[in-house]
Amino acid sequence: MQQNPFTAILTRLGTFVLVMVVLSIMIFVLARVVPGDPARMALGPTATPEQVSALRSEMGLDDSLPVQYVSYMGRALQGDLGMSLLSQRPVATDLAQTVPATVELVLVAVVIMFAVAIPLGVMTAHFRDLWVDHVGRLLSLVGVTIPSFLFAISLQLLAARYFGDWPIIGRMDHGLGFAGGPTGLMLVDSLLAGRIDVFLSALQHLALPAVALSMAGIGQITRITRSAMLENRRKDHVLTLQSFGVPERVIIFRYLLKLSSIAPLTIMGLEFASLIGNAFVIEMVFSWGGFASYGLNAILQKDLNAVTAVVLVSGLFFIVANLIVDVLISIIDPRMRRKEAR
């Protein structure tokens, strides 16, 4: 008996809520036991003890950790993530301005990953032990072993050397006079506003950081796709199709690719966390001004409310990505639904 898909999704959601609760407790405690007084750091070295004490009381730092956690989560569930000591604005406002930039960068990187890695994995498996296979395996090894920040700096240098007009920092050309739109995603908002010039500018600015961010995932997914294709090629039903004279192209794209897509999708769920982590460095290199660079500055300045919110939002992204991957795998492979029912 197969499990109702909605029941499976609700079960996963319950698990993910528990994960978010555990994550919130861990980051809340860790952010407060790290050495350094956030009130002193916010006010600077010239602040008097009375001023520091008053700010600590205002921030609730004199209460016990359980009391602080309950108070914070109660406000967070109402959308109040506290004030940022760094920007002196509500953290929710800062996130609303910075999260779309990182989401856009990560989504474009995911598109590049699949657009390059899946065909490359299929080609290396089909032309096994030929020059195409050797080149593909070398490229995947380079993508996995070289850090993303090194790719980012190399792309900037190459663009500056050979394409002098290619933008290497920022999200768009500010001379275009575009203030953004409702989604915060430059590509989407520019199309909604009918500004093709802004769309092309945003696409140019996205190209280098998105490619740099996607390189590690391209290498990993290429290797996984190749291995899955070679393993499934030895299955009995594939050998039967070959014996019946079914064209190789039909076997690959109608049967093998569907079977072999489960492993890359599973890896993508894990790779999403790596994308968020690498985005911290990529955004700093390209002056992207997104959620990741905001989080890095908050960590360096020990901005407790901002740090806690950044980690929670990162965890939420990871959970949503894995939920989407689980649903896609259940759709592609009905055997997964039967396993869950058992």
Coordinates of C-alpha atoms in Angstrom, one line a residue:
M1 CA 0.0 0.0 0.0
Q2 CA 1.4 3.4 -1.0
Q3 CA 1.5 6.3 1.4
N4 CA -0.5 9.4 0.6
P5 CA 2.0 12.0 -0.8
F6 CA 0.5 14.7 1.4
T7 CA 1.0 12.5 4.5
A8 CA 4.6 12.0 3.5
I9 CA 5.1 15.7 3.1
L10 CA 3.5 16.4 6.5
T11 CA 5.8 13.8 8.1
R12 CA 8.8 15.4 6.6
L13 CA 7.6 18.9 7.7
G14 CA 7.2 17.6 11.3
T15 CA 10.8 16.3 11.2
F16 CA 12.1 19.6 9.8
V17 CA 10.3 21.6 12.5
L18 CA 12.1 19.6 15.1
V19 CA 15.4 20.2 13.3
M20 CA 14.7 23.9 13.3
V21 CA 14.0 23.9 17.0
V22 CA 17.3 22.0 17.8
L23 CA 19.2 24.3 15.4
S24 CA 17.7 27.4 17.1
I25 CA 18.7 26.2 20.6
M26 CA 22.3 25.4 19.4
I27 CA 23.0 28.7 17.7
F28 CA 21.3 30.7 20.4
V29 CA 23.6 29.1 23.1
L30 CA 26.7 29.2 21.0
A31 CA 26.3 32.8 20.0
R32 CA 26.1 33.7 23.7
V33 CA 28.9 31.6 25.1
V34 CA 31.5 32.9 22.6
P35 CA 34.0 35.2 24.4
G36 CA 33.3 38.9 24.0
D37 CA 30.6 41.2 25.4
P38 CA 28.3 42.2 22.5
A39 CA 27.2 45.3 24.5
R40 CA 30.8 46.5 24.9
M41 CA 31.5 45.8 21.2
A42 CA 28.4 47.7 20.1
L43 CA 29.2 50.8 22.2
G44 CA 32.9 50.8 21.6
P45 CA 35.9 51.0 24.0
T46 CA 35.1 54.5 25.2
A47 CA 31.7 53.6 26.7
T48 CA 31.3 53.7 30.5
P49 CA 30.5 50.7 32.6
E50 CA 27.1 52.2 33.3
Q51 CA 26.3 52.6 29.6
V52 CA 27.4 48.9 28.9
S53 CA 25.3 47.7 31.8
A54 CA 22.2 49.6 30.6
L55 CA 22.6 48.2 27.1
R56 CA 23.0 44.7 28.5
S57 CA 19.8 45.1 30.5
E58 CA 18.0 46.4 27.4
M59 CA 19.2 43.4 25.3
G60 CA 18.2 41.0 28.1
L61 CA 21.7 39.6 28.4
D62 CA 21.5 39.6 32.2
D63 CA 18.7 37.0 32.2
S64 CA 19.4 33.3 32.2
L65 CA 19.8 31.6 28.8
P66 CA 16.5 29.7 29.0
V67 CA 14.7 33.0 29.7
Q68 CA 16.5 34.7 26.8
Y69 CA 15.7 31.9 24.4
V70 CA 12.0 31.8 25.2
S71 CA 11.8 35.6 24.9
Y72 CA 13.7 35.6 21.6
M73 CA 11.7 32.8 20.0
G74 CA 8.4 34.3 21.2
R75 CA 9.3 37.5 19.4
A76 CA 10.8 35.7 16.4
L77 CA 7.5 33.8 15.8
Q78 CA 5.9 37.2 15.5
G79 CA 8.4 38.4 12.9
D80 CA 10.5 40.4 15.4
L81 CA 14.1 39.2 15.1
G82 CA 15.5 42.1 17.2
M83 CA 17.7 45.0 16.4
S84 CA 21.0 44.7 14.7
L85 CA 23.8 46.3 16.6
L86 CA 25.8 46.7 13.4
S87 CA 23.2 48.5 11.2
Q88 CA 21.0 49.9 14.1
R89 CA 17.9 48.6 12.1
P90 CA 15.6 45.7 12.7
V91 CA 17.2 42.4 11.6
A92 CA 14.1 41.5 9.7
T93 CA 14.5 44.6 7.6
D94 CA 18.1 43.8 6.9
L95 CA 17.2 40.3 5.9
A96 CA 14.4 41.5 3.6
Q97 CA 17.0 43.6 1.7
T98 CA 19.9 41.1 1.6
V99 CA 18.2 37.6 1.3
P100 CA 16.9 38.1 -2.3
A101 CA 20.4 38.8 -3.6
T102 CA 21.8 35.6 -2.2
V103 CA 18.7 33.6 -3.3
E104 CA 19.2 34.9 -6.8
L105 CA 22.9 34.0 -6.8
V106 CA 22.3 30.5 -5.5
L107 CA 19.4 29.8 -7.9
V108 CA 21.4 30.8 -10.9
A109 CA 24.4 28.7 -9.6
V110 CA 22.0 25.7 -9.3
V111 CA 20.8 26.2 -12.9
I112 CA 24.4 26.3 -14.1
M113 CA 25.3 23.2 -12.1
F114 CA 22.6 21.1 -13.6
A115 CA 22.9 22.5 -17.1
V116 CA 26.7 21.6 -17.1
A117 CA 27.0 18.7 -14.7
I118 CA 24.2 16.4 -16.0
P119 CA 25.2 16.5 -19.7
L120 CA 28.9 16.2 -18.8
G121 CA 28.2 13.2 -16.6
V122 CA 26.1 11.5 -19.3
M123 CA 28.9 12.2 -21.9
T124 CA 31.7 10.8 -19.7
A125 CA 29.7 7.7 -19.0
H126 CA 28.7 7.2 -22.6
F127 CA 32.3 7.7 -23.9
R128 CA 33.9 5.8 -21.0
D129 CA 37.7 5.6 -21.1
L130 CA 37.9 7.8 -24.2
W131 CA 39.3 11.3 -24.4
V132 CA 35.9 12.9 -23.6
D133 CA 35.7 10.8 -20.4
H134 CA 39.3 11.8 -19.4
V135 CA 38.6 15.5 -20.0
G136 CA 35.3 15.4 -18.1
R137 CA 36.8 13.6 -15.1
L138 CA 39.7 16.1 -15.0
L139 CA 37.3 19.0 -15.0
S140 CA 35.2 17.5 -12.3
L141 CA 38.3 16.8 -10.2
V142 CA 39.4 20.4 -10.6
G143 CA 35.9 21.6 -9.6
V144 CA 35.9 19.5 -6.4
T145 CA 39.5 20.2 -5.3
I146 CA 40.0 24.0 -6.0
P147 CA 38.3 26.3 -3.4
S148 CA 35.5 28.6 -4.7
F149 CA 37.2 31.8 -3.7
L150 CA 40.2 30.9 -5.9
F151 CA 37.8 30.4 -8.8
A152 CA 36.2 33.7 -8.0
I153 CA 39.5 35.6 -8.0
S154 CA 40.7 33.9 -11.1
L155 CA 37.5 34.8 -13.0
Q156 CA 37.9 38.4 -11.9
L157 CA 41.5 38.6 -13.1
L158 CA 40.6 36.9 -16.5
A159 CA 37.6 39.2 -17.0
A160 CA 39.7 42.3 -16.2
R161 CA 42.5 41.1 -18.5
Y162 CA 40.6 40.0 -21.5
F163 CA 37.1 41.6 -21.2
G164 CA 37.8 45.0 -19.8
D165 CA 34.2 46.2 -19.8
W166 CA 32.9 43.1 -18.0
P167 CA 31.6 44.0 -14.5
I168 CA 33.4 42.2 -11.7
I169 CA 31.6 43.7 -8.6
G170 CA 28.1 44.5 -7.6
R171 CA 24.7 43.4 -8.8
M172 CA 24.0 45.9 -11.6
D173 CA 25.2 49.1 -13.2
H174 CA 23.9 51.8 -10.8
G175 CA 24.0 54.3 -13.6
L176 CA 20.8 52.7 -15.0
G177 CA 18.7 54.2 -12.2
F178 CA 16.8 51.1 -11.3
A179 CA 15.7 50.9 -7.6
G180 CA 14.5 47.3 -7.6
G181 CA 11.1 45.8 -7.4
P182 CA 8.8 43.7 -5.2
T183 CA 10.8 40.5 -5.3
G184 CA 14.3 41.8 -4.8
L185 CA 15.5 39.5 -7.6
M186 CA 17.1 41.8 -10.2
L187 CA 16.4 39.5 -13.1
V188 CA 12.7 39.1 -12.2
D189 CA 12.1 42.7 -11.2
S190 CA 13.8 44.1 -14.4
L191 CA 11.5 41.9 -16.6
L192 CA 8.4 42.9 -14.6
A193 CA 9.4 46.5 -15.1
G194 CA 10.1 46.0 -18.8
R195 CA 13.7 47.1 -18.4
I196 CA 15.7 44.8 -20.7
D197 CA 18.8 47.0 -20.2
V198 CA 18.7 46.3 -16.4
F199 CA 18.1 42.6 -17.1
L200 CA 21.2 42.3 -19.3
S201 CA 23.2 44.3 -16.8
A202 CA 22.1 42.1 -13.9
L203 CA 22.8 38.9 -15.9
Q204 CA 26.3 40.1 -16.7
H205 CA 27.0 40.9 -13.0
L206 CA 25.6 37.5 -12.1
A207 CA 27.7 35.4 -14.5
L208 CA 31.0 35.4 -12.8
P209 CA 29.9 34.9 -9.1
A210 CA 27.4 32.3 -10.2
V211 CA 29.9 30.3 -12.2
A212 CA 32.5 30.5 -9.3
L213 CA 29.8 29.4 -6.8
S214 CA 28.7 26.4 -9.0
M215 CA 32.1 24.9 -9.8
A216 CA 32.4 22.6 -6.8
G217 CA 28.8 21.4 -7.4
I218 CA 29.5 20.8 -11.1
G219 CA 32.5 18.6 -10.2
Q220 CA 30.6 16.6 -7.6
I221 CA 27.4 16.1 -9.6
T222 CA 29.3 15.2 -12.7
R223 CA 31.1 12.4 -10.9
I224 CA 27.9 11.1 -9.2
T225 CA 26.0 11.2 -12.6
R226 CA 28.7 9.3 -14.3
S227 CA 28.8 6.6 -11.6
A228 CA 25.1 6.3 -11.6
M229 CA 24.9 6.0 -15.4
L230 CA 27.6 3.3 -15.5
E231 CA 25.9 1.4 -12.7
N232 CA 22.4 1.5 -14.2
R233 CA 23.8 0.6 -17.7
R234 CA 24.5 -2.9 -16.3
K235 CA 20.9 -3.5 -15.1
D236 CA 19.0 -6.3 -16.7
H237 CA 16.3 -4.2 -18.3
V238 CA 18.9 -1.9 -19.9
L239 CA 20.7 -4.9 -21.3
T240 CA 17.4 -6.3 -22.6
L241 CA 16.6 -3.0 -24.4
Q242 CA 20.0 -3.1 -26.0
S243 CA 19.5 -6.7 -27.1
F244 CA 16.2 -5.7 -28.8
G245 CA 18.0 -3.1 -30.8
V246 CA 16.6 0.0 -29.1
P247 CA 18.6 3.0 -30.2
E248 CA 21.3 4.1 -27.7
R249 CA 19.9 7.7 -27.7
V250 CA 16.5 6.4 -26.6
I251 CA 18.0 4.2 -23.9
I252 CA 20.1 7.0 -22.5
F253 CA 17.5 9.8 -22.4
R254 CA 14.3 7.8 -21.8
Y255 CA 15.5 5.2 -19.4
L256 CA 19.0 5.6 -18.1
L257 CA 18.8 9.4 -17.4
K258 CA 15.7 9.0 -15.3
L259 CA 17.1 6.2 -13.2
S260 CA 20.4 8.0 -12.8
S261 CA 18.9 11.4 -11.8
I262 CA 18.0 10.2 -8.2
A263 CA 21.6 10.2 -7.0
P264 CA 22.4 13.7 -8.3
L265 CA 19.2 15.1 -6.8
T266 CA 20.1 13.6 -3.4
I267 CA 23.5 15.1 -3.6
M268 CA 21.9 18.4 -4.6
G269 CA 20.1 18.5 -1.3
L270 CA 23.4 18.2 0.5
E271 CA 25.2 20.5 -1.9
F272 CA 22.8 23.3 -1.1
A273 CA 24.4 23.8 2.3
S274 CA 27.7 24.0 0.6
L275 CA 26.4 26.7 -1.8
I276 CA 25.2 28.8 1.2
G277 CA 28.5 28.3 2.9
N278 CA 30.6 29.2 -0.2
A279 CA 28.4 32.2 -0.9
F280 CA 29.8 33.9 2.3
V281 CA 33.2 34.1 0.5
I282 CA 31.9 34.6 -3.1
E283 CA 29.8 37.6 -2.0
M284 CA 32.8 39.2 -0.3
V285 CA 35.0 38.8 -3.4
F286 CA 32.4 40.2 -5.8
S287 CA 31.0 42.8 -3.3
W288 CA 27.6 41.3 -3.8
G289 CA 25.9 42.8 -0.8
G290 CA 23.7 39.8 -0.1
F291 CA 22.6 37.8 2.9
A292 CA 25.9 35.8 3.2
S293 CA 28.1 38.9 3.4
Y294 CA 25.7 40.4 5.9
G295 CA 26.0 37.3 8.0
L296 CA 29.8 37.3 7.8
N297 CA 30.0 41.0 9.1
A298 CA 27.5 40.1 11.8
I299 CA 29.7 37.2 13.0
L300 CA 32.9 39.4 13.0
Q301 CA 31.1 42.0 15.0
K302 CA 29.3 39.5 17.3
D303 CA 25.9 41.0 16.4
L304 CA 23.9 38.4 18.3
N305 CA 20.5 39.0 16.9
A306 CA 21.8 39.1 13.3
V307 CA 24.0 36.0 13.8
T308 CA 21.1 34.0 15.2
A309 CA 18.8 35.1 12.4
V310 CA 21.3 34.3 9.7
V311 CA 21.9 30.8 10.9
L312 CA 18.2 30.2 11.3
V313 CA 17.4 31.4 7.8
S314 CA 20.3 29.3 6.4
G315 CA 18.9 26.3 8.1
L316 CA 15.5 27.1 6.7
F317 CA 16.9 27.3 3.2
F318 CA 18.6 23.9 3.6
I319 CA 15.4 22.3 5.0
V320 CA 13.3 23.7 2.1
A321 CA 15.8 22.5 -0.5
N322 CA 15.9 19.0 1.0
L323 CA 12.1 18.9 1.2
I324 CA 11.9 19.8 -2.5
V325 CA 14.5 17.1 -3.3
D326 CA 12.6 14.5 -1.3
V327 CA 9.4 15.3 -3.2
L328 CA 11.1 15.2 -6.6
I329 CA 12.7 11.8 -5.8
S330 CA 9.3 10.4 -4.7
I331 CA 7.8 11.5 -8.0
I332 CA 10.7 10.1 -10.1
D333 CA 11.0 6.8 -8.2
P334 CA 7.8 5.3 -6.9
R335 CA 9.8 2.8 -4.9
M336 CA 10.6 5.5 -2.4
R337 CA 6.9 5.9 -1.6
R338 CA 6.5 2.2 -1.1
K339 CA 9.5 2.2 1.3
E340 CA 7.9 5.1 3.3
A341 CA 4.6 3.2 3.5
R342 CA 6.3 0.2 4.9

